[in-house]
Coordinates of C-alpha atoms in Angstrom, one line a residue:
Chain A
X1 CA 108.4 68.5 88.7
X2 CA 105.6 69.8 86.9
X3 CA 105.4 73.5 87.3
X4 CA 102.0 75.0 86.3
X5 CA 100.1 72.1 87.5
X6 CA 102.2 72.0 91.0
X7 CA 101.3 76.1 91.5
X8 CA 98.0 76.1 90.0
X9 CA 97.5 73.0 92.9
X10 CA 98.5 75.1 95.9
X11 CA 96.8 77.8 94.5
X12 CA 93.6 76.1 95.2
X13 CA 95.4 75.2 98.8
X14 CA 95.6 78.9 99.2
X15 CA 92.1 79.8 98.4
X16 CA 91.0 77.4 100.7
X17 CA 93.1 77.8 103.4
X18 CA 93.1 81.3 103.3
X19 CA 89.5 82.2 105.0
X20 CA 91.0 80.0 108.1
X21 CA 94.0 81.4 108.3
X22 CA 92.2 85.1 108.7
X23 CA 89.7 83.3 111.4
X24 CA 92.8 82.3 113.4
X25 CA 93.8 86.1 113.2
X26 CA 90.3 87.5 113.7
X27 CA 90.1 85.3 116.5
X28 CA 93.4 86.7 118.7
X29 CA 91.5 90.4 118.4
X30 CA 89.5 90.9 121.6
X31 CA 86.7 93.5 121.3
X32 CA 88.2 96.6 121.1
X33 CA 90.7 95.9 118.2
X34 CA 87.9 94.1 115.4
X35 CA 87.0 97.0 113.7
X36 CA 89.8 98.7 114.4
X37 CA 92.9 96.8 113.4
X38 CA 93.1 95.5 110.0
X39 CA 91.9 91.8 110.6
X40 CA 94.5 90.8 108.1
X41 CA 97.5 89.9 110.5
X42 CA 96.9 89.2 114.0
X43 CA 97.3 90.6 117.0
X44 CA 99.2 89.7 120.1
X45 CA 97.4 91.8 123.0
X46 CA 96.2 88.7 125.2
X47 CA 93.1 88.7 122.6
X48 CA 92.5 85.4 121.9
X49 CA 92.6 84.3 126.0
X50 CA 90.1 86.7 126.5
X51 CA 87.7 85.6 123.7
X52 CA 88.1 82.4 124.7
X53 CA 87.1 83.2 128.2
X54 CA 84.1 85.3 127.2
X55 CA 82.9 82.6 125.5
X56 CA 83.1 80.4 128.4
X57 CA 81.4 82.5 130.1
X58 CA 78.6 83.3 128.0
X59 CA 75.4 81.8 128.7
X60 CA 77.3 79.7 131.4
X61 CA 79.3 77.9 129.1
X62 CA 76.7 77.4 126.8
X63 CA 79.1 77.5 123.8
X64 CA 80.2 73.7 125.2
X65 CA 76.3 72.5 125.7
X66 CA 76.6 72.8 121.8
X67 CA 79.7 71.3 120.9
X68 CA 78.5 68.2 122.8
X69 CA 74.4 68.6 121.5
X70 CA 76.8 68.2 118.2
X71 CA 78.8 65.3 120.0
X72 CA 75.8 63.8 120.3
X73 CA 74.0 64.4 117.3
X74 CA 76.5 63.4 114.8
X75 CA 78.3 60.6 116.6
X76 CA 75.4 58.9 118.4
X77 CA 73.0 59.5 115.0
X78 CA 76.3 58.2 112.1
X79 CA 76.7 55.5 115.3
X80 CA 72.9 54.1 114.3
X81 CA 73.3 54.8 110.7
X82 CA 76.1 52.6 110.5
X83 CA 74.5 50.1 112.5
X84 CA 71.1 50.2 110.1
X85 CA 72.7 51.0 107.0
X86 CA 74.9 47.6 106.9
X87 CA 72.9 44.9 108.6
X88 CA 70.1 46.0 105.2
X89 CA 72.7 46.8 102.8
X90 CA 73.9 42.9 103.6
X91 CA 70.9 41.4 103.5
X92 CA 70.1 43.2 100.4
X93 CA 73.5 42.3 98.4
X94 CA 73.5 38.7 100.3
X95 CA 70.1 37.2 99.8
X96 CA 67.5 37.2 97.4
X97 CA 64.0 37.7 99.5
X98 CA 60.5 39.5 98.1
X99 CA 60.4 43.3 97.9
X100 CA 64.3 43.4 97.5
X101 CA 64.1 45.4 94.3
X102 CA 61.4 47.7 95.2
X103 CA 62.9 48.8 98.8
X104 CA 66.2 49.2 96.5
X105 CA 64.2 51.5 94.0
X106 CA 62.5 53.5 97.1
X107 CA 65.7 54.3 98.3
X108 CA 67.0 55.3 95.3
X109 CA 64.0 57.7 94.9
X110 CA 64.9 58.7 98.4
X111 CA 67.9 60.4 97.3
X112 CA 67.1 63.0 95.4
X113 CA 63.7 64.0 97.7
X114 CA 65.0 67.6 98.8
X115 CA 65.6 68.0 102.4
X116 CA 62.7 70.3 103.6
X117 CA 59.9 68.6 101.7
X118 CA 60.4 65.5 104.6
X119 CA 61.5 68.2 107.6
X120 CA 58.2 70.1 107.6
X121 CA 55.6 67.1 107.6
X122 CA 58.9 65.1 110.0
X123 CA 58.0 68.2 112.4
X124 CA 54.4 68.3 112.3
X125 CA 54.6 64.5 112.7
X126 CA 56.6 64.7 115.4
X127 CA 55.2 67.0 117.1
X128 CA 52.2 65.3 117.7
X129 CA 54.9 62.5 118.7
X130 CA 55.3 65.6 121.3
X131 CA 59.3 64.8 120.9
X132 CA 59.7 67.9 118.8
X133 CA 62.7 69.5 120.6
X134 CA 64.2 66.7 122.2
X135 CA 67.7 65.3 121.2
X136 CA 65.1 62.7 119.1
X137 CA 64.0 64.8 116.6
X138 CA 67.5 65.3 115.7
X139 CA 69.3 62.3 115.6
X140 CA 65.8 60.0 114.2
X141 CA 65.5 61.3 111.3
X142 CA 69.4 61.1 110.6
X143 CA 69.4 57.8 111.2
X144 CA 67.5 57.0 107.8
X145 CA 70.2 57.3 105.0
X146 CA 69.9 55.9 102.2
X147 CA 73.0 56.8 99.8
X148 CA 74.3 55.1 103.5
X149 CA 72.2 51.9 102.9
X150 CA 73.5 52.0 98.9
X151 CA 77.4 52.6 99.3
X152 CA 76.3 49.3 102.2
X153 CA 75.4 47.7 99.7
X154 CA 78.0 48.6 96.9
X155 CA 80.2 47.5 99.1
X156 CA 78.7 43.8 101.1
X157 CA 78.7 42.7 96.9
X158 CA 82.0 43.6 96.1
X159 CA 84.3 42.7 99.8
X160 CA 82.2 39.6 101.1
X161 CA 82.7 36.3 99.0
X162 CA 80.1 33.8 98.9
X163 CA 82.1 30.7 99.0
X164 CA 83.1 32.6 103.3
X165 CA 79.4 32.5 103.7
X166 CA 78.8 28.8 102.4
X167 CA 81.8 27.7 104.4
X168 CA 79.5 29.3 107.7
X169 CA 76.7 27.5 106.7
X170 CA 78.4 24.2 106.6
X171 CA 79.9 25.0 110.2
X172 CA 76.5 25.9 110.7
X173 CA 76.8 29.4 111.8
X174 CA 73.2 31.2 111.9
X175 CA 72.6 33.9 109.8
X176 CA 72.6 36.7 112.5
X177 CA 76.4 34.5 113.6
X178 CA 77.8 35.0 109.7
X179 CA 76.6 38.8 109.5
X180 CA 78.0 39.8 113.0
X181 CA 81.1 37.4 112.1
X182 CA 82.1 37.3 109.1
X183 CA 79.7 40.3 106.8
X184 CA 81.1 43.0 109.5
X185 CA 84.5 42.8 109.8
X186 CA 84.8 41.9 105.9
X187 CA 83.0 45.5 105.3
X188 CA 84.7 47.9 108.4
X189 CA 87.1 49.9 106.0
X190 CA 83.4 50.6 103.9
X191 CA 81.5 51.4 107.3
X192 CA 83.7 54.1 108.9
X193 CA 83.4 55.6 105.6
X194 CA 79.8 55.4 105.9
X195 CA 80.3 56.9 109.5
X196 CA 82.5 59.9 108.8
X197 CA 79.9 60.8 106.3
X198 CA 77.1 60.9 108.4
X199 CA 79.1 62.8 110.8
X200 CA 80.1 65.0 109.1
X201 CA 76.8 65.2 107.0
X202 CA 74.7 65.4 110.9
X203 CA 77.6 68.0 112.0
X204 CA 76.8 70.5 109.2
X205 CA 73.3 69.9 109.3
X206 CA 71.1 73.3 109.9
X207 CA 68.1 73.0 108.4
X208 CA 66.7 70.0 110.3
X209 CA 68.1 70.9 113.9
X210 CA 67.3 75.0 113.1
X211 CA 63.2 73.6 112.2
X212 CA 62.5 71.1 115.1
X213 CA 64.4 72.5 117.6
X214 CA 64.0 76.0 120.4
X215 CA 65.5 75.6 123.0
X216 CA 69.1 76.8 122.5
X217 CA 70.2 74.3 125.7
X218 CA 69.3 71.1 122.5
X219 CA 71.0 73.4 119.5
X220 CA 74.3 72.0 117.8
X221 CA 76.7 74.6 117.1
X222 CA 75.7 75.2 113.5
X223 CA 71.8 76.8 114.8
X224 CA 73.8 77.9 118.3
X225 CA 76.3 80.5 116.0
X226 CA 73.8 81.3 113.4
X227 CA 71.6 82.4 116.3
X228 CA 74.6 84.2 118.1
X229 CA 75.1 85.6 114.7
X230 CA 72.1 87.2 114.6
X231 CA 72.3 88.7 117.9
X232 CA 75.8 90.4 116.9
X233 CA 73.3 92.2 113.9
X234 CA 72.6 94.5 116.9
X235 CA 75.7 94.1 119.6
X236 CA 78.7 94.0 117.7
X237 CA 80.3 93.1 120.5
X238 CA 79.1 89.3 119.5
X239 CA 81.0 88.8 116.7
X240 CA 84.5 88.5 118.3
X241 CA 82.9 85.3 120.6
X242 CA 80.9 83.9 117.0
X243 CA 84.8 84.2 115.2
X244 CA 86.3 82.3 118.4
X245 CA 83.3 80.1 118.2
X246 CA 83.0 79.0 114.8
X247 CA 87.6 78.6 115.1
X248 CA 87.1 76.6 117.8
X249 CA 84.2 74.6 116.5
X250 CA 86.6 73.7 113.2
X251 CA 89.3 73.0 115.1
X252 CA 87.9 68.8 116.4
X253 CA 86.4 67.9 112.8
X254 CA 89.8 69.1 111.3
X255 CA 91.3 66.9 114.1
X256 CA 89.5 63.8 113.6
X257 CA 89.4 64.3 109.3
X258 CA 93.8 63.8 109.7
X259 CA 93.6 61.5 112.3
X260 CA 91.3 59.2 110.3
X261 CA 92.8 60.3 106.9
X262 CA 94.3 56.9 105.9
X263 CA 91.1 54.9 106.8
X264 CA 88.6 57.1 104.3
X265 CA 88.0 54.9 101.6
X266 CA 86.6 57.7 99.0
X267 CA 87.1 54.7 96.2
X268 CA 83.8 53.1 97.4
X269 CA 82.2 56.5 96.8
X270 CA 83.9 56.6 93.4
X271 CA 82.7 53.1 92.8
X272 CA 79.1 53.6 93.8
X273 CA 79.4 55.3 90.5
X274 CA 79.9 52.3 88.3
X275 CA 77.4 49.6 90.2
Chain B
X1 CA 72.7 33.2 96.3
X2 CA 70.9 29.4 96.7
X3 CA 67.7 27.8 96.7
X4 CA 69.5 26.3 100.1
X5 CA 69.8 29.8 101.8
X6 CA 65.9 30.5 101.4
X7 CA 65.0 27.3 102.6
X8 CA 67.0 27.2 105.8
X9 CA 66.3 31.4 107.1
X10 CA 63.9 32.7 105.2
X11 CA 63.0 35.1 108.4
X12 CA 66.9 36.5 108.3
X13 CA 67.1 38.8 105.5
X14 CA 63.4 39.9 106.2
X15 CA 64.8 40.6 110.2
X16 CA 68.0 42.5 109.0
X17 CA 66.4 44.6 106.4
X18 CA 63.4 45.6 108.7
X19 CA 64.9 48.8 111.2
X20 CA 66.1 50.2 107.8
X21 CA 63.3 49.7 106.3
X22 CA 60.5 50.8 108.8
X23 CA 62.5 53.5 109.7
X24 CA 62.7 54.7 106.3
X25 CA 59.1 54.2 106.1
X26 CA 58.8 56.6 109.2
X27 CA 60.9 59.2 108.0
X28 CA 60.0 59.2 104.6
X29 CA 57.2 57.8 103.5
X30 CA 54.9 59.1 106.1
X31 CA 56.6 62.8 106.1
X32 CA 56.5 62.6 101.7
X33 CA 52.5 60.9 102.1
X34 CA 51.3 63.5 104.8
X35 CA 53.2 66.2 102.6
X36 CA 51.2 65.7 99.8
X37 CA 47.7 65.3 101.7
X38 CA 48.8 68.4 103.2
X39 CA 49.4 70.2 100.4
X40 CA 45.7 69.4 99.2
X41 CA 44.3 71.1 102.0
X42 CA 43.9 74.5 103.8
X43 CA 42.8 75.6 107.1
X44 CA 39.5 77.5 106.9
X45 CA 36.3 79.2 108.5
X46 CA 33.4 76.9 108.3
X47 CA 29.4 79.1 109.1
X48 CA 28.6 82.9 109.8
X49 CA 29.7 84.6 112.4
X50 CA 32.8 82.7 114.6
X51 CA 33.2 80.2 112.8
X52 CA 35.1 77.4 113.3
X53 CA 38.5 76.9 112.0
X54 CA 39.1 73.5 109.9
X55 CA 41.3 71.9 107.9
X56 CA 38.9 71.1 104.5
X57 CA 40.2 69.8 101.0
X58 CA 40.8 72.5 99.0
X59 CA 42.1 70.4 95.6
X60 CA 45.2 71.9 94.1
X61 CA 44.2 75.2 95.4
X62 CA 47.3 75.9 96.9
X63 CA 49.5 74.6 93.8
X64 CA 47.9 77.2 91.7
X65 CA 49.0 79.6 94.3
X66 CA 52.3 78.0 95.2
X67 CA 53.0 78.4 91.2
X68 CA 51.3 82.4 90.6
X69 CA 53.2 83.3 93.7
X70 CA 55.9 86.1 92.3
X71 CA 57.7 85.8 95.9
X72 CA 58.5 82.6 95.0
X73 CA 58.9 83.1 91.0
X74 CA 61.7 85.8 91.9
X75 CA 63.3 83.5 94.2
X76 CA 63.1 80.8 91.6
X77 CA 65.3 83.4 89.0
X78 CA 67.5 84.2 92.1
X79 CA 68.7 80.3 92.8
X80 CA 69.4 80.0 89.1
X81 CA 71.9 83.1 88.9
X82 CA 73.6 81.5 91.7
X83 CA 73.5 78.2 89.9
X84 CA 74.9 79.5 86.9
X85 CA 77.8 80.6 88.8
X86 CA 78.2 78.0 91.5
X87 CA 77.2 74.8 89.1
X88 CA 79.4 75.3 86.4
X89 CA 82.8 76.5 88.8
X90 CA 82.6 73.8 91.5
X91 CA 82.2 70.8 88.6
X92 CA 85.5 73.4 86.5
X93 CA 87.6 73.1 89.3
X94 CA 87.1 69.8 90.8
X95 CA 87.8 68.6 87.3
X96 CA 90.7 70.7 87.1
X97 CA 92.2 69.8 90.4
X98 CA 91.3 66.4 89.8
X99 CA 93.1 65.9 86.3
X100 CA 96.0 68.0 88.1
X101 CA 96.4 65.8 91.3
X102 CA 96.3 62.9 88.2
X103 CA 99.7 64.9 86.6
X104 CA 103.0 62.7 87.1
X105 CA 105.4 64.6 88.9
X106 CA 103.1 67.0 90.9
X107 CA 104.7 68.7 93.2
X108 CA 103.0 69.2 97.3
X109 CA 100.8 66.3 96.0
X110 CA 99.0 65.5 98.8
X111 CA 99.5 68.7 100.6
X112 CA 97.4 70.4 98.3
X113 CA 94.6 67.5 98.1
X114 CA 94.5 67.7 101.5
X115 CA 94.0 71.4 101.9
X116 CA 91.9 72.1 99.1
X117 CA 89.5 68.6 100.8
X118 CA 89.4 70.3 104.3
X119 CA 86.5 73.3 103.6
X120 CA 83.8 70.0 103.3
X121 CA 84.7 69.1 106.8
X122 CA 83.6 72.6 107.7
X123 CA 79.9 73.5 108.1
X124 CA 77.8 75.6 105.0
X125 CA 76.9 78.1 108.1
X126 CA 80.5 78.2 109.6
X127 CA 81.5 79.1 106.0
X128 CA 79.1 82.0 106.0
X129 CA 80.4 83.5 109.2
X130 CA 84.2 83.2 107.8
X131 CA 83.5 84.5 104.5
X132 CA 80.6 86.9 105.2
X133 CA 82.8 88.6 108.0
X134 CA 85.5 88.7 105.1
X135 CA 82.4 90.1 103.4
X136 CA 81.8 92.8 105.7
X137 CA 83.1 96.5 104.8
X138 CA 83.6 96.7 109.1
X139 CA 85.8 93.8 109.5
X140 CA 87.0 93.0 105.9
X141 CA 90.7 92.7 105.5
X142 CA 90.1 93.1 101.6
X143 CA 88.3 96.4 102.2
X144 CA 90.5 98.0 104.1
X145 CA 93.8 96.6 102.0
X146 CA 91.1 98.7 99.4
X147 CA 91.2 101.9 102.1
X148 CA 94.5 102.0 102.7
X149 CA 95.5 101.8 98.8
X150 CA 93.0 104.7 98.5
X151 CA 90.9 102.4 96.6
X152 CA 87.3 102.0 96.4
X153 CA 87.0 98.7 98.5
X154 CA 84.4 96.4 96.5
X155 CA 80.9 96.0 97.0
X156 CA 80.6 92.1 98.4
X157 CA 76.6 92.5 98.5
X158 CA 76.2 94.5 95.3
X159 CA 73.2 93.9 93.4
X160 CA 75.4 91.2 91.0
X161 CA 78.3 90.2 93.3
X162 CA 76.0 89.4 96.4
X163 CA 75.4 86.2 93.8
X164 CA 79.1 85.6 93.2
X165 CA 79.2 86.3 96.8
X166 CA 77.3 84.0 98.2
X167 CA 78.0 81.0 95.2
X168 CA 81.7 81.2 96.5
X169 CA 80.7 80.1 100.1
X170 CA 79.6 76.9 98.2
X171 CA 82.0 76.6 96.0
X172 CA 84.7 76.7 98.3
X173 CA 83.1 74.3 101.0
X174 CA 82.3 72.0 97.3
X175 CA 85.3 71.6 95.4
X176 CA 87.6 69.5 98.0
X177 CA 84.9 66.0 98.0
X178 CA 84.3 66.5 93.9
X179 CA 87.9 66.8 92.9
X180 CA 89.0 63.6 95.6
X181 CA 85.7 62.3 94.5
X182 CA 87.0 62.2 90.3
X183 CA 90.4 61.6 91.3
X184 CA 89.2 58.7 92.5
X185 CA 87.9 57.8 89.8
X186 CA 90.7 58.4 87.4
X187 CA 92.9 56.8 89.7
X188 CA 90.5 53.6 89.2
X189 CA 91.6 53.7 85.2
X190 CA 93.8 51.6 83.8
X191 CA 97.7 53.0 83.3
X192 CA 97.9 51.2 79.8
X193 CA 95.7 53.1 78.8
X194 CA 98.0 56.0 79.0
X195 CA 100.7 54.1 78.5
X196 CA 99.6 52.8 75.1
X197 CA 98.7 56.9 74.5
X198 CA 101.9 58.3 75.1
X199 CA 103.9 55.7 72.8
X200 CA 101.7 57.2 70.3
X201 CA 103.3 61.4 71.0
X202 CA 100.4 62.6 73.0
X203 CA 101.0 65.0 75.2
X204 CA 99.2 65.1 79.1
X205 CA 97.4 67.8 78.2
X206 CA 95.7 65.6 75.0
X207 CA 95.6 62.5 77.3
X208 CA 93.8 64.6 79.3
X209 CA 91.5 65.8 76.9
X210 CA 90.7 63.2 74.7
X211 CA 90.8 60.1 77.1
X212 CA 90.6 60.9 80.6
X213 CA 87.6 63.4 80.4
X214 CA 85.9 61.0 78.5
X215 CA 86.3 58.1 80.8
X216 CA 85.1 60.1 83.9
X217 CA 81.9 60.6 82.0
X218 CA 79.4 59.0 84.5
X219 CA 81.6 60.4 88.0
X220 CA 81.0 63.7 86.4
X221 CA 77.7 62.9 86.0
X222 CA 77.1 62.1 89.1
X223 CA 78.6 64.7 90.4
X224 CA 77.0 67.1 88.2
X225 CA 73.9 65.7 90.1
X226 CA 74.8 65.6 93.5
X227 CA 75.4 69.8 92.7
X228 CA 72.2 70.2 91.0
X229 CA 70.3 69.1 94.1
X230 CA 72.5 71.2 95.5
X231 CA 71.9 74.2 94.0
X232 CA 68.1 73.4 94.3
X233 CA 68.6 72.9 98.4
X234 CA 70.4 75.8 98.6
X235 CA 69.6 77.9 102.0
X236 CA 72.7 77.7 104.8
X237 CA 74.7 80.3 102.9
X238 CA 72.5 82.9 102.0
X239 CA 70.4 82.4 105.1
X240 CA 73.3 83.2 107.0
X241 CA 75.4 86.1 105.5
X242 CA 71.3 87.8 105.9
X243 CA 71.6 88.7 109.1
X244 CA 75.2 91.0 107.9
X245 CA 73.1 92.8 104.7
X246 CA 70.2 94.3 103.8
X247 CA 71.2 92.5 99.9
X248 CA 70.0 89.4 101.6
X249 CA 65.9 89.0 101.7
X250 CA 63.8 86.3 104.1
X251 CA 62.8 85.0 101.5
X252 CA 66.6 84.6 99.0
X253 CA 65.7 81.5 97.1
X254 CA 62.5 78.6 97.2
X255 CA 64.3 77.0 100.5
X256 CA 63.9 80.3 102.4
X257 CA 60.5 81.3 100.8
X258 CA 59.4 77.7 101.6
X259 CA 60.6 78.5 105.4
X260 CA 59.3 81.1 105.1
X261 CA 55.7 80.1 103.9
X262 CA 55.7 77.4 106.6
X263 CA 56.5 79.2 109.6
X264 CA 56.4 82.3 109.4
X265 CA 53.4 83.2 107.5
X266 CA 51.5 80.0 109.2
X267 CA 50.6 78.4 106.0
X268 CA 52.0 74.7 106.2
X269 CA 49.4 73.9 103.4
X270 CA 51.2 76.7 101.0
X271 CA 54.7 75.4 102.0
X272 CA 53.3 71.9 101.7
X273 CA 52.7 72.7 98.0
X274 CA 55.7 74.4 97.2
X275 CA 58.1 71.7 98.4
X276 CA 56.6 69.2 96.7
X277 CA 56.4 70.7 93.5
X278 CA 60.0 71.5 94.9
X279 CA 61.3 67.8 94.6
X280 CA 58.8 67.4 91.9
X281 CA 61.4 69.3 89.6
X282 CA 64.6 67.6 91.9
X283 CA 63.8 64.5 90.8
X284 CA 62.4 65.1 87.0
X285 CA 66.6 66.2 87.0
X286 CA 67.8 63.4 88.1
X287 CA 66.2 61.7 85.8
X288 CA 66.8 63.4 83.1
X289 CA 71.0 63.5 84.1
X290 CA 70.8 60.1 84.8
X291 CA 68.7 59.1 81.3
X292 CA 72.3 61.0 79.7
X293 CA 74.8 59.2 81.4
X294 CA 72.3 55.5 80.7
X295 CA 72.6 56.6 76.6
X296 CA 75.7 57.3 76.9
X297 CA 76.9 54.3 78.9
X298 CA 74.9 52.0 75.6
X299 CA 76.8 53.4 73.4
X300 CA 80.3 53.8 74.7
X301 CA 80.0 50.2 75.2

């Protein structure tokens, strides 16, 4: 075993998980203990259960509402992204049609446009459509992801052999039938990756929901905890809620991550470099 | 594709691409066009006395105010100070970890890889909450350790240290993702190259420096471009930590300044002009990086 690289990697791992361990310890502190006891060690006075109970009761279960909202935004948004990106990427990889180069060029340019340049006009446009403050105002702008379309195109060209489609045509299958029963199954590992990247992207997004939403019933976890932290500046008792909420909010995403680890195809992202 | 395809179903590819194209028009092209339109207009009072406020064309006036905005200038300088720390450290750590993972017979490989990757799944806001509390003197375990030891505690919100504190949050969140992209690119390389070098007596260090890093150039450029774009769009970390310290002003970095112009000062026209400028900088920077990439690719082939 090589010692130096192993030790350095472990230091990197420690740096990466230490704040999460601190979060676990800090969430065991009741409101009275957070400022008085050393937060580098856990407390065992039932503080954690008390914090969870307080968080539960906070604003009639607002925290759980935020969690559900995050799931709706990230799950719904990522699912719709995959559907439209897969169809578009497949079409661009497997057909030649007018305007194809234009679409590809526009999409690649789209990757570079900063979020805020889009968010403010998107806000104004959605506001005139009466959609601001609804679930759609966060989902719709998230659904179009040039990067996802690009990955789907790269993956479709690499993984679907033309001969398979030719054989399908000889058998008299329609073009949409082939997308459904040949294209999508072959692309599935790539689509799982696109789904996960997009799920995490939307789950982690702050700016878009922060701009679009005013009513905290619709907040995702990021905006909800941010608003709680802001109020904590004048009411330090809320800090324990923020800490416990932050811990509970990262558990599901870590679980999803660990569970789906083997389905990730990160060589797809790296492979995009060669294309 | 064969011409037969085109004759049989000319509509199919258009229909498949249509939803994406329509949404792209609705949520990219129209907003960009609208942002440019807004940036060339302003709200003005027309007529004497109780004039009516109307939208008028003002040409490049907003752009001139945006460029002359001293708060924006300061925000840009702060962003650069943050970026000078964040981009090289992120890339340096990601590259080092990727190379170490690729060394044969490294222990606890999959554990370290997963642990370093996990922060990528933590939203910027939550990461800022996490680190923010470890910076906050009243709660910080670090402050506590220093005071218990009778030493002066480090000030994480100082004039200079604040840049490191904010950069650290972003570095923590992005090293893992870049590491995995670089490591995956390394794994995709043919093993024969290394074998040949080993037979010639090259050390692991020489292989990394002379063979692996040059081969990684395209992946390094792509990940650096993503880091640079991330730097230009930095928002949630300083915006979240802002509520814990006075060291972070509401216009600390360009996006915060744009948000302030648009939603607090209610000047969406100026805010649009500033964001169009920021978008231009992003596009130019990325194109420059891609040009370097093309140049290198041509030279090596």
